[in-house]
């Protein structure tokens, strides 16, 4: 999935932050060390009667601020280094949002597109059979991520509940609403990102009703971002893409049609041709648009393409889309990056709301969820912006400063490290 090792990138970003905060070597070492990693082999009975073994991971990175929290990815090219990096980023994400949670991530090496529904269910339950002792509402709470869905979460919650002999709805988030899911969780990642784009546009004096948008990635985050850019701001979405390639129309795309083409054919490239041209993922990144939303995978914005990016705002709905070299180039060009663990924090924020509702056995309505999400995203955006100005650092460095500071404070108070 990634040529660059994502955990090396996560450590490089952390070192950069440690320098700014003047953290000592012991603290840096702790922050760079995942607290616990599980490597599991999951035997799954396939429909043809054979048993296939799938490799999976769960990394509980740091729980100084509370139970670890983070999604599970089902991906054929999953690696422990990617999961480890994503678990680190979850730690900073939860901290930046001021949630009483630590960070974790899981992954299974598999291609869900090649599994039948029954095989997918057995794999989902099998993963929980392997990690259940180490998870739970007070330990580690998984959620959806790349190629995992509310249905997968429901099977996992059911398996955990069966093993523990009690209805533990709070053991996992991103569940369907009828089994303890939260209203507003489905589009929370994209909606949270929209609140940060709105604030950034105000800062930069961009009129969103006249803005053009290109979106790389058309999964849950990307497709909801397209709908919300249009519905909340009246912006024109001129380009979208997925792993097969992209489509472009300078007058704006028909978002509903794009969603139904994606649903029916698994890719947006089958969009009917009239006035819409096919473009590559690379071309999409370099389009002359106001806002570029990266909603695909990690390491797509690199030192090779960064010099050609023309967008004024890059909103990172994906985790880790920009390499450190690209970061520097874009900062120098004056591109305003809304860094991943700020921009895409809406998902985990509503997951946290889901946990709170599960504990209370009380359901909020969708307006309540959206209002609280807006408050949290807006607050986090401005704390990052103010920090970037106060320290004269870029938005990613500022997000790290805010997030890491809070984790270090919790580690100190808990007595894990000495006050210096
Ligand atoms: N997978 C999402 C993320 O990367 C959500 C995690 C969660 O809800 O725990 O933030």
Short mmCIF file of C-alpha atoms and ligand atoms in Angstrom, two decimals:
data_model
loop_
_atom_site.label_atom_id
_atom_site.label_comp_id
_atom_site.label_asym_id
_atom_site.label_seq_id
_atom_site.Cartn_x
_atom_site.Cartn_y
_atom_site.Cartn_z
CA UNK A 1 0.00 0.00 0.00
CA UNK A 2 2.77 2.40 0.88
CA UNK A 3 6.33 2.53 -0.44
CA UNK A 4 7.42 4.71 2.45
CA UNK A 5 7.20 3.10 5.85
CA UNK A 6 4.31 4.93 7.54
CA UNK A 7 5.64 4.26 11.04
CA UNK A 8 8.98 5.87 10.13
CA UNK A 9 6.99 8.89 8.98
CA UNK A 10 4.96 8.92 12.22
CA UNK A 11 8.23 8.81 14.22
CA UNK A 12 9.78 11.56 12.11
CA UNK A 13 6.76 13.79 12.75
CA UNK A 14 6.95 13.00 16.45
CA UNK A 15 10.68 13.81 16.61
CA UNK A 16 9.96 17.12 14.97
CA UNK A 17 7.33 17.86 17.62
CA UNK A 18 9.60 16.64 20.44
CA UNK A 19 12.19 19.20 19.34
CA UNK A 20 9.64 22.01 19.37
CA UNK A 21 8.43 20.96 22.83
CA UNK A 22 11.94 20.22 24.06
CA UNK A 23 10.93 16.77 25.31
CA UNK A 24 13.68 14.67 26.87
CA UNK A 25 14.92 11.38 25.43
CA UNK A 26 12.95 9.14 27.87
CA UNK A 27 9.67 10.80 26.98
CA UNK A 28 10.41 10.60 23.25
CA UNK A 29 11.19 6.90 23.62
CA UNK A 30 7.87 6.27 25.37
CA UNK A 31 5.92 8.22 22.78
CA UNK A 32 7.55 6.25 19.96
CA UNK A 33 6.88 2.85 21.55
CA UNK A 34 3.52 1.14 21.05
CA UNK A 35 2.27 -0.05 24.44
CA UNK A 36 0.96 -3.41 23.20
CA UNK A 37 0.76 -5.24 19.86
CA UNK A 38 -1.22 -8.35 19.12
CA UNK A 39 -0.37 -10.49 16.09
CA UNK A 40 -3.05 -13.09 15.41
CA UNK A 41 -3.74 -15.91 12.96
CA UNK A 42 -7.45 -16.29 12.30
CA UNK A 43 -8.65 -19.63 10.92
CA UNK A 44 -11.72 -19.11 8.74
CA UNK A 45 -13.88 -21.89 7.29
CA UNK A 46 -14.35 -20.90 3.64
CA UNK A 47 -17.51 -21.69 1.67
CA UNK A 48 -15.71 -24.47 -0.24
CA UNK A 49 -14.98 -26.31 3.03
CA UNK A 50 -11.28 -25.41 3.26
CA UNK A 51 -9.89 -23.52 6.23
CA UNK A 52 -7.86 -20.45 5.38
CA UNK A 53 -5.67 -18.64 7.90
CA UNK A 54 -5.74 -14.82 7.85
CA UNK A 55 -3.12 -12.69 9.61
CA UNK A 56 -4.36 -9.83 11.75
CA UNK A 57 -3.04 -7.18 14.10
CA UNK A 58 -4.26 -4.93 16.87
CA UNK A 59 -1.95 -2.20 18.13
CA UNK A 60 -2.81 -0.45 21.40
CA UNK A 61 -0.47 2.47 21.10
CA UNK A 62 -0.90 4.59 24.22
CA UNK A 63 -3.66 4.60 26.84
CA UNK A 64 -2.43 7.42 29.11
CA UNK A 65 -5.63 9.37 28.43
CA UNK A 66 -8.09 6.46 28.48
CA UNK A 67 -9.08 3.21 26.72
CA UNK A 68 -7.44 2.88 23.32
CA UNK A 69 -9.70 3.73 20.39
CA UNK A 70 -9.40 3.21 16.67
CA UNK A 71 -10.67 1.39 13.62
CA UNK A 72 -10.03 -2.00 12.06
CA UNK A 73 -8.97 -2.17 8.40
CA UNK A 74 -9.51 -5.14 6.12
CA UNK A 75 -6.98 -4.70 3.31
CA UNK A 76 -4.92 -7.06 1.13
CA UNK A 77 -1.76 -4.99 1.60
CA UNK A 78 -2.09 -4.35 5.31
CA UNK A 79 1.19 -4.31 7.24
CA UNK A 80 2.05 -4.05 10.91
CA UNK A 81 3.96 -0.82 10.20
CA UNK A 82 0.88 0.80 8.72
CA UNK A 83 -1.30 -0.32 11.62
CA UNK A 84 1.33 0.89 14.10
CA UNK A 85 1.49 4.32 12.45
CA UNK A 86 -2.28 4.57 12.33
CA UNK A 87 -2.46 3.63 16.03
CA UNK A 88 0.00 6.42 16.84
CA UNK A 89 -2.06 8.89 14.79
CA UNK A 90 -5.21 7.76 16.64
CA UNK A 91 -3.46 8.62 19.92
CA UNK A 92 -2.78 12.16 18.71
CA UNK A 93 -6.25 12.42 17.13
CA UNK A 94 -8.14 11.54 20.32
CA UNK A 95 -5.90 13.84 22.34
CA UNK A 96 -6.29 16.75 19.91
CA UNK A 97 -10.08 16.38 20.14
CA UNK A 98 -9.76 16.32 23.94
CA UNK A 99 -11.47 12.93 24.18
CA UNK A 100 -10.81 10.81 27.28
CA UNK A 101 -9.34 8.09 25.07
CA UNK A 102 -6.00 6.71 23.93
CA UNK A 103 -5.16 5.45 20.46
CA UNK A 104 -5.15 2.06 18.78
CA UNK A 105 -5.71 0.44 15.39
CA UNK A 106 -6.35 -2.98 13.94
CA UNK A 107 -5.94 -4.64 10.59
CA UNK A 108 -6.50 -7.94 8.84
CA UNK A 109 -4.65 -8.92 5.67
CA UNK A 110 -7.51 -9.92 3.39
CA UNK A 111 -9.40 -8.80 0.32
CA UNK A 112 -12.99 -8.34 1.47
CA UNK A 113 -14.10 -7.93 -2.17
CA UNK A 114 -13.16 -11.60 -2.74
CA UNK A 115 -15.02 -12.93 0.31
CA UNK A 116 -18.65 -14.04 0.39
CA UNK A 117 -20.87 -12.46 3.04
CA UNK A 118 -20.69 -15.61 5.16
CA UNK A 119 -16.89 -15.72 4.91
CA UNK A 120 -16.71 -12.04 5.87
CA UNK A 121 -18.90 -12.71 8.90
CA UNK A 122 -16.76 -15.67 10.00
CA UNK A 123 -13.59 -13.58 9.56
CA UNK A 124 -15.05 -10.69 11.57
CA UNK A 125 -16.10 -13.01 14.39
CA UNK A 126 -12.77 -14.88 14.19
CA UNK A 127 -10.82 -11.64 14.67
CA UNK A 128 -12.76 -10.94 17.88
CA UNK A 129 -12.22 -14.53 19.08
CA UNK A 130 -8.49 -13.79 18.91
CA UNK A 131 -8.42 -10.39 20.64
CA UNK A 132 -11.46 -10.31 22.94
CA UNK A 133 -9.48 -10.63 26.19
CA UNK A 134 -7.58 -7.48 25.34
CA UNK A 135 -10.54 -5.30 24.28
CA UNK A 136 -13.70 -3.97 25.94
CA UNK A 137 -15.34 -0.65 26.82
CA UNK A 138 -12.65 0.14 29.41
CA UNK A 139 -9.69 -1.30 27.53
CA UNK A 140 -9.79 -0.92 23.77
CA UNK A 141 -12.77 0.00 21.58
CA UNK A 142 -12.50 -0.75 17.83
CA UNK A 143 -14.51 0.91 15.03
CA UNK A 144 -14.84 0.84 11.22
CA UNK A 145 -12.04 1.90 8.90
CA UNK A 146 -10.97 1.03 5.35
CA UNK A 147 -13.27 -1.74 4.00
CA UNK A 148 -15.03 -2.45 7.31
CA UNK A 149 -18.68 -1.51 7.71
CA UNK A 150 -21.40 -1.08 10.37
CA UNK A 151 -22.46 -4.68 9.58
CA UNK A 152 -18.94 -5.90 10.37
CA UNK A 153 -19.08 -3.94 13.65
CA UNK A 154 -22.44 -5.57 14.49
CA UNK A 155 -21.00 -9.09 14.00
CA UNK A 156 -17.97 -8.18 16.09
CA UNK A 157 -20.10 -6.70 18.89
CA UNK A 158 -22.32 -9.79 18.82
CA UNK A 159 -19.31 -12.13 19.04
CA UNK A 160 -17.82 -10.19 21.95
CA UNK A 161 -21.22 -10.17 23.71
CA UNK A 162 -21.61 -13.92 23.24
CA UNK A 163 -18.13 -14.69 24.56
CA UNK A 164 -18.51 -12.43 27.60
CA UNK A 165 -22.13 -13.42 28.22
CA UNK A 166 -23.51 -9.88 28.33
CA UNK A 167 -24.76 -7.31 25.85
CA UNK A 168 -21.64 -5.16 25.57
CA UNK A 169 -22.76 -2.55 23.04
CA UNK A 170 -19.98 -0.23 24.17
CA UNK A 171 -17.21 -2.64 23.14
CA UNK A 172 -17.18 -1.30 19.59
CA UNK A 173 -18.47 1.80 17.76
CA UNK A 174 -19.75 2.55 14.28
CA UNK A 175 -22.51 -0.02 14.85
CA UNK A 176 -25.86 0.11 13.02
CA UNK A 177 -28.29 2.36 14.91
CA UNK A 178 -30.62 -0.52 15.87
CA UNK A 179 -27.86 -2.16 17.94
CA UNK A 180 -26.47 0.84 19.80
CA UNK A 181 -25.02 2.90 16.96
CA UNK A 182 -25.21 6.68 17.03
CA UNK A 183 -27.21 8.91 14.72
CA UNK A 184 -24.82 10.90 12.57
CA UNK A 185 -21.95 8.37 12.71
CA UNK A 186 -22.30 7.41 9.03
CA UNK A 187 -21.12 10.73 7.60
CA UNK A 188 -19.28 11.97 10.71
CA UNK A 189 -15.76 11.83 9.24
CA UNK A 190 -16.72 13.90 6.20
CA UNK A 191 -18.97 16.28 8.16
CA UNK A 192 -16.28 16.91 10.77
CA UNK A 193 -13.87 17.69 7.92
CA UNK A 194 -16.38 20.15 6.46
CA UNK A 195 -16.45 22.11 9.72
CA UNK A 196 -12.66 22.48 9.55
CA UNK A 197 -12.82 23.49 5.85
CA UNK A 198 -15.44 26.11 6.74
CA UNK A 199 -13.15 27.58 9.41
CA UNK A 200 -10.10 27.47 7.12
CA UNK A 201 -12.02 29.19 4.31
CA UNK A 202 -13.00 31.98 6.72
CA UNK A 203 -9.34 32.45 7.66
CA UNK A 204 -8.21 32.54 4.04
CA UNK A 205 -11.12 34.66 2.80
CA UNK A 206 -12.37 31.97 0.41
CA UNK A 207 -16.06 32.12 -0.51
CA UNK A 208 -17.07 28.45 -0.38
CA UNK A 209 -20.21 29.02 -2.45
CA UNK A 210 -17.90 29.84 -5.37
CA UNK A 211 -15.17 27.33 -4.58
CA UNK A 212 -14.14 24.38 -6.72
CA UNK A 213 -13.30 21.04 -5.10
CA UNK A 214 -11.44 17.88 -6.16
CA UNK A 215 -11.78 14.74 -4.07
CA UNK A 216 -9.41 11.78 -4.20
CA UNK A 217 -11.07 8.63 -2.82
CA UNK A 218 -14.77 7.84 -3.06
CA UNK A 219 -15.41 5.55 -0.12
CA UNK A 220 -17.43 6.59 2.93
CA UNK A 221 -15.41 9.76 3.62
CA UNK A 222 -14.93 10.88 0.01
CA UNK A 223 -18.49 10.34 -1.21
CA UNK A 224 -20.03 12.02 1.84
CA UNK A 225 -17.57 14.89 1.43
CA UNK A 226 -18.83 15.40 -2.14
CA UNK A 227 -22.45 15.50 -0.98
CA UNK A 228 -21.70 17.83 1.93
CA UNK A 229 -19.50 20.25 -0.07
CA UNK A 230 -22.49 20.74 -2.33
CA UNK A 231 -25.22 20.74 0.35
CA UNK A 232 -23.53 22.72 3.14
CA UNK A 233 -21.53 25.19 1.07
CA UNK A 234 -22.84 25.12 -2.49
CA UNK A 235 -19.28 24.42 -3.68
CA UNK A 236 -18.68 22.88 -7.09
CA UNK A 237 -17.17 19.38 -7.00
CA UNK A 238 -15.33 19.17 -10.31
CA UNK A 239 -13.34 15.96 -9.87
CA UNK A 240 -13.55 12.71 -7.95
CA UNK A 241 -11.60 9.46 -8.12
CA UNK A 242 -11.15 6.02 -6.62
CA UNK A 243 -8.49 3.32 -6.93
CA UNK A 244 -9.45 2.73 -10.61
CA UNK A 245 -9.04 6.37 -11.69
CA UNK A 246 -11.01 9.60 -11.76
CA UNK A 247 -13.48 11.81 -13.61
CA UNK A 248 -13.48 15.56 -14.21
CA UNK A 249 -16.02 18.12 -15.33
CA UNK A 250 -15.13 21.80 -15.05
CA UNK A 251 -18.82 22.70 -14.64
CA UNK A 252 -19.28 20.36 -11.70
CA UNK A 253 -20.22 16.69 -11.43
CA UNK A 254 -23.61 15.17 -10.78
CA UNK A 255 -22.86 13.80 -7.30
CA UNK A 256 -25.97 11.60 -7.03
CA UNK A 257 -25.16 9.96 -10.34
CA UNK A 258 -21.53 9.44 -9.29
CA UNK A 259 -22.70 7.76 -6.06
CA UNK A 260 -25.04 5.41 -7.90
CA UNK A 261 -22.38 4.56 -10.55
CA UNK A 262 -19.94 3.78 -7.72
CA UNK A 263 -22.54 1.66 -5.94
CA UNK A 264 -23.54 -0.30 -9.03
CA UNK A 265 -20.13 -0.78 -10.66
CA UNK A 266 -17.71 -0.37 -7.70
CA UNK A 267 -15.91 2.52 -9.44
CA UNK A 268 -16.64 6.10 -10.49
CA UNK A 269 -14.79 5.70 -13.81
CA UNK A 270 -17.91 4.17 -15.37
CA UNK A 271 -19.62 7.57 -15.09
CA UNK A 272 -21.35 8.37 -18.45
CA UNK A 273 -19.01 10.29 -20.74
CA UNK A 274 -20.89 13.47 -21.91
CA UNK A 275 -18.76 16.47 -20.99
CA UNK A 276 -17.01 14.48 -18.31
CA UNK A 277 -13.49 13.37 -18.99
CA UNK A 278 -11.46 10.60 -17.39
CA UNK A 279 -8.39 11.66 -15.42
CA UNK A 280 -5.78 9.80 -13.44
CA UNK A 281 -5.40 10.09 -9.67
CA UNK A 282 -2.19 11.99 -10.29
CA UNK A 283 -3.91 14.51 -12.58
CA UNK A 284 -6.65 15.02 -9.99
CA UNK A 285 -4.12 16.06 -7.34
CA UNK A 286 -2.68 18.71 -9.63
CA UNK A 287 -5.96 20.29 -10.78
CA UNK A 288 -6.45 24.04 -10.48
CA UNK A 289 -9.06 23.94 -7.71
CA UNK A 290 -9.58 25.85 -4.47
CA UNK A 291 -9.89 22.79 -2.25
CA UNK A 292 -8.27 19.39 -2.59
CA UNK A 293 -9.73 16.71 -0.35
CA UNK A 294 -7.58 13.59 0.03
CA UNK A 295 -9.87 10.80 1.15
CA UNK A 296 -7.97 7.73 -0.10
CA UNK A 297 -4.90 6.10 1.41
CA UNK A 298 -1.55 7.15 2.85
CA UNK A 299 1.49 8.63 1.03
CA UNK A 300 -0.27 9.97 -2.07
CA UNK A 301 0.97 13.56 -1.83
CA UNK A 302 4.72 13.29 -2.28
CA UNK A 303 7.73 15.45 -3.13
CA UNK A 304 7.15 14.49 -6.79
CA UNK A 305 3.64 15.95 -7.08
CA UNK A 306 3.63 18.57 -4.28
CA UNK A 307 5.31 21.25 -6.46
CA UNK A 308 2.43 20.97 -8.96
CA UNK A 309 -0.45 21.15 -6.47
CA UNK A 310 -2.51 24.30 -7.04
CA UNK A 311 -5.19 24.02 -4.34
CA UNK A 312 -5.29 26.68 -1.63
CA UNK A 313 -6.57 24.26 1.01
CA UNK A 314 -5.71 20.57 1.32
CA UNK A 315 -8.15 18.80 3.61
CA UNK A 316 -6.76 15.44 4.71
CA UNK A 317 -9.74 13.20 5.27
CA UNK A 318 -7.47 10.17 4.79
CA UNK A 319 -4.88 9.18 7.36
CA UNK A 320 -1.28 10.02 6.43
CA UNK A 321 -1.78 11.16 2.80
CA UNK A 322 1.15 13.62 2.79
CA UNK A 323 4.82 12.70 3.19
CA UNK A 324 7.10 14.95 5.32
CA UNK A 325 9.00 16.19 2.23
CA UNK A 326 5.74 17.13 0.54
CA UNK A 327 4.66 18.89 3.74
CA UNK A 328 7.68 21.18 3.57
CA UNK A 329 7.16 22.00 -0.10
CA UNK A 330 3.47 22.80 0.44
CA UNK A 331 4.18 24.92 3.52
CA UNK A 332 6.64 26.98 1.50
CA UNK A 333 4.10 27.36 -1.29
CA UNK A 334 1.64 28.70 1.30
CA UNK A 335 -0.90 25.88 0.91
CA UNK A 336 -3.11 25.64 3.98
CA UNK A 337 -3.12 21.98 5.06
CA UNK A 338 -5.78 20.77 7.47
CA UNK A 339 -3.80 17.84 8.84
CA UNK A 340 -5.27 14.35 8.95
CA UNK A 341 -5.74 13.84 12.64
CA UNK A 342 -7.58 17.14 12.83
CA UNK A 343 -9.49 16.99 9.54
CA UNK A 344 -10.73 13.40 9.85
CA UNK A 345 -11.36 13.41 13.60
CA UNK A 346 -15.14 13.63 13.13
CA UNK A 347 -15.42 9.84 12.93
CA UNK A 348 -13.81 9.10 16.24
CA UNK A 349 -15.52 12.08 17.85
CA UNK A 350 -18.96 10.66 17.03
CA UNK A 351 -17.63 7.23 18.05
CA UNK A 352 -16.93 8.78 21.43
CA UNK A 353 -20.50 10.17 21.47
CA UNK A 354 -21.66 6.63 20.68
CA UNK A 355 -19.72 5.28 23.68
CA UNK A 356 -21.25 7.94 25.94
CA UNK A 357 -24.75 7.10 24.68
CA UNK A 358 -24.11 3.37 25.18
CA UNK A 359 -23.04 3.96 28.79
CA UNK A 360 -26.15 6.08 29.45
CA UNK A 361 -28.48 3.87 27.36
CA UNK A 362 -29.85 7.13 25.99
CA UNK A 363 -29.91 8.14 22.31
CA UNK A 364 -29.29 11.65 21.11
CA UNK A 365 -30.98 12.93 17.96
CA UNK A 366 -28.98 13.76 14.87
CA UNK A 367 -29.13 17.54 15.46
CA UNK A 368 -27.59 17.07 18.91
CA UNK A 369 -24.77 14.93 17.47
CA UNK A 370 -24.02 17.41 14.67
CA UNK A 371 -24.08 20.42 16.99
CA UNK A 372 -21.66 18.80 19.41
CA UNK A 373 -19.45 17.63 16.54
CA UNK A 374 -19.32 21.15 15.12
CA UNK A 375 -18.35 22.58 18.53
CA UNK A 376 -15.53 20.07 19.01
CA UNK A 377 -14.15 20.35 15.46
CA UNK A 378 -14.27 24.16 15.50
CA UNK A 379 -12.53 24.31 18.88
CA UNK A 380 -9.83 21.87 17.77
CA UNK A 381 -9.26 23.73 14.48
CA UNK A 382 -8.73 27.04 16.26
CA UNK A 383 -6.47 25.57 18.93
CA UNK A 384 -4.26 24.24 16.11
CA UNK A 385 -4.37 27.51 14.17
CA UNK A 386 -3.50 29.57 17.27
CA UNK A 387 -0.65 27.21 18.15
CA UNK A 388 0.72 27.39 14.61
CA UNK A 389 0.77 31.17 14.88
CA UNK A 390 2.17 31.26 18.41
CA UNK A 391 5.09 28.94 17.53
CA UNK A 392 5.37 29.98 13.88
CA UNK A 393 5.02 26.36 12.75
CA UNK A 394 2.83 24.63 10.17
CA UNK A 395 -0.62 23.25 10.92
CA UNK A 396 0.58 19.64 11.23
CA UNK A 397 3.35 20.57 13.64
CA UNK A 398 0.83 22.62 15.61
CA UNK A 399 -1.63 19.72 15.78
CA UNK A 400 1.19 17.55 17.13
CA UNK A 401 2.15 20.17 19.71
CA UNK A 402 -1.40 20.39 21.10
CA UNK A 403 -1.98 16.62 21.05
CA UNK A 404 1.40 15.41 22.32
CA UNK A 405 1.43 17.98 25.12
CA UNK A 406 -1.80 16.53 26.51
CA UNK A 407 -0.58 12.93 26.32
CA UNK A 408 2.70 13.88 28.03
CA UNK A 409 0.76 15.69 30.75
CA UNK A 410 -1.38 12.58 31.35
CA UNK A 411 1.71 10.36 31.46
CA UNK A 412 3.28 12.69 34.02
CA UNK A 413 0.21 12.89 36.23
CA UNK A 414 -0.15 9.10 36.15
CA UNK A 415 3.48 8.81 37.26
CA UNK A 416 4.77 7.12 34.09
CA UNK A 417 7.41 9.78 33.63
CA UNK A 418 9.03 12.27 35.98
CA UNK A 419 8.21 15.97 35.98
CA UNK A 420 11.24 17.75 34.63
N1 LIG B 1 -11.30 4.77 11.67
C1 LIG B 1 -11.64 6.11 12.05
C2 LIG B 1 -10.37 6.96 12.22
O1 LIG B 1 -9.34 6.69 11.65
C3 LIG B 1 -12.56 6.14 13.26
C4 LIG B 1 -12.00 5.52 14.49
C5 LIG B 1 -13.02 5.36 15.61
O2 LIG B 1 -14.15 5.74 15.43
O3 LIG B 1 -12.61 4.84 16.65
O4 LIG B 1 -10.39 7.96 12.86
#
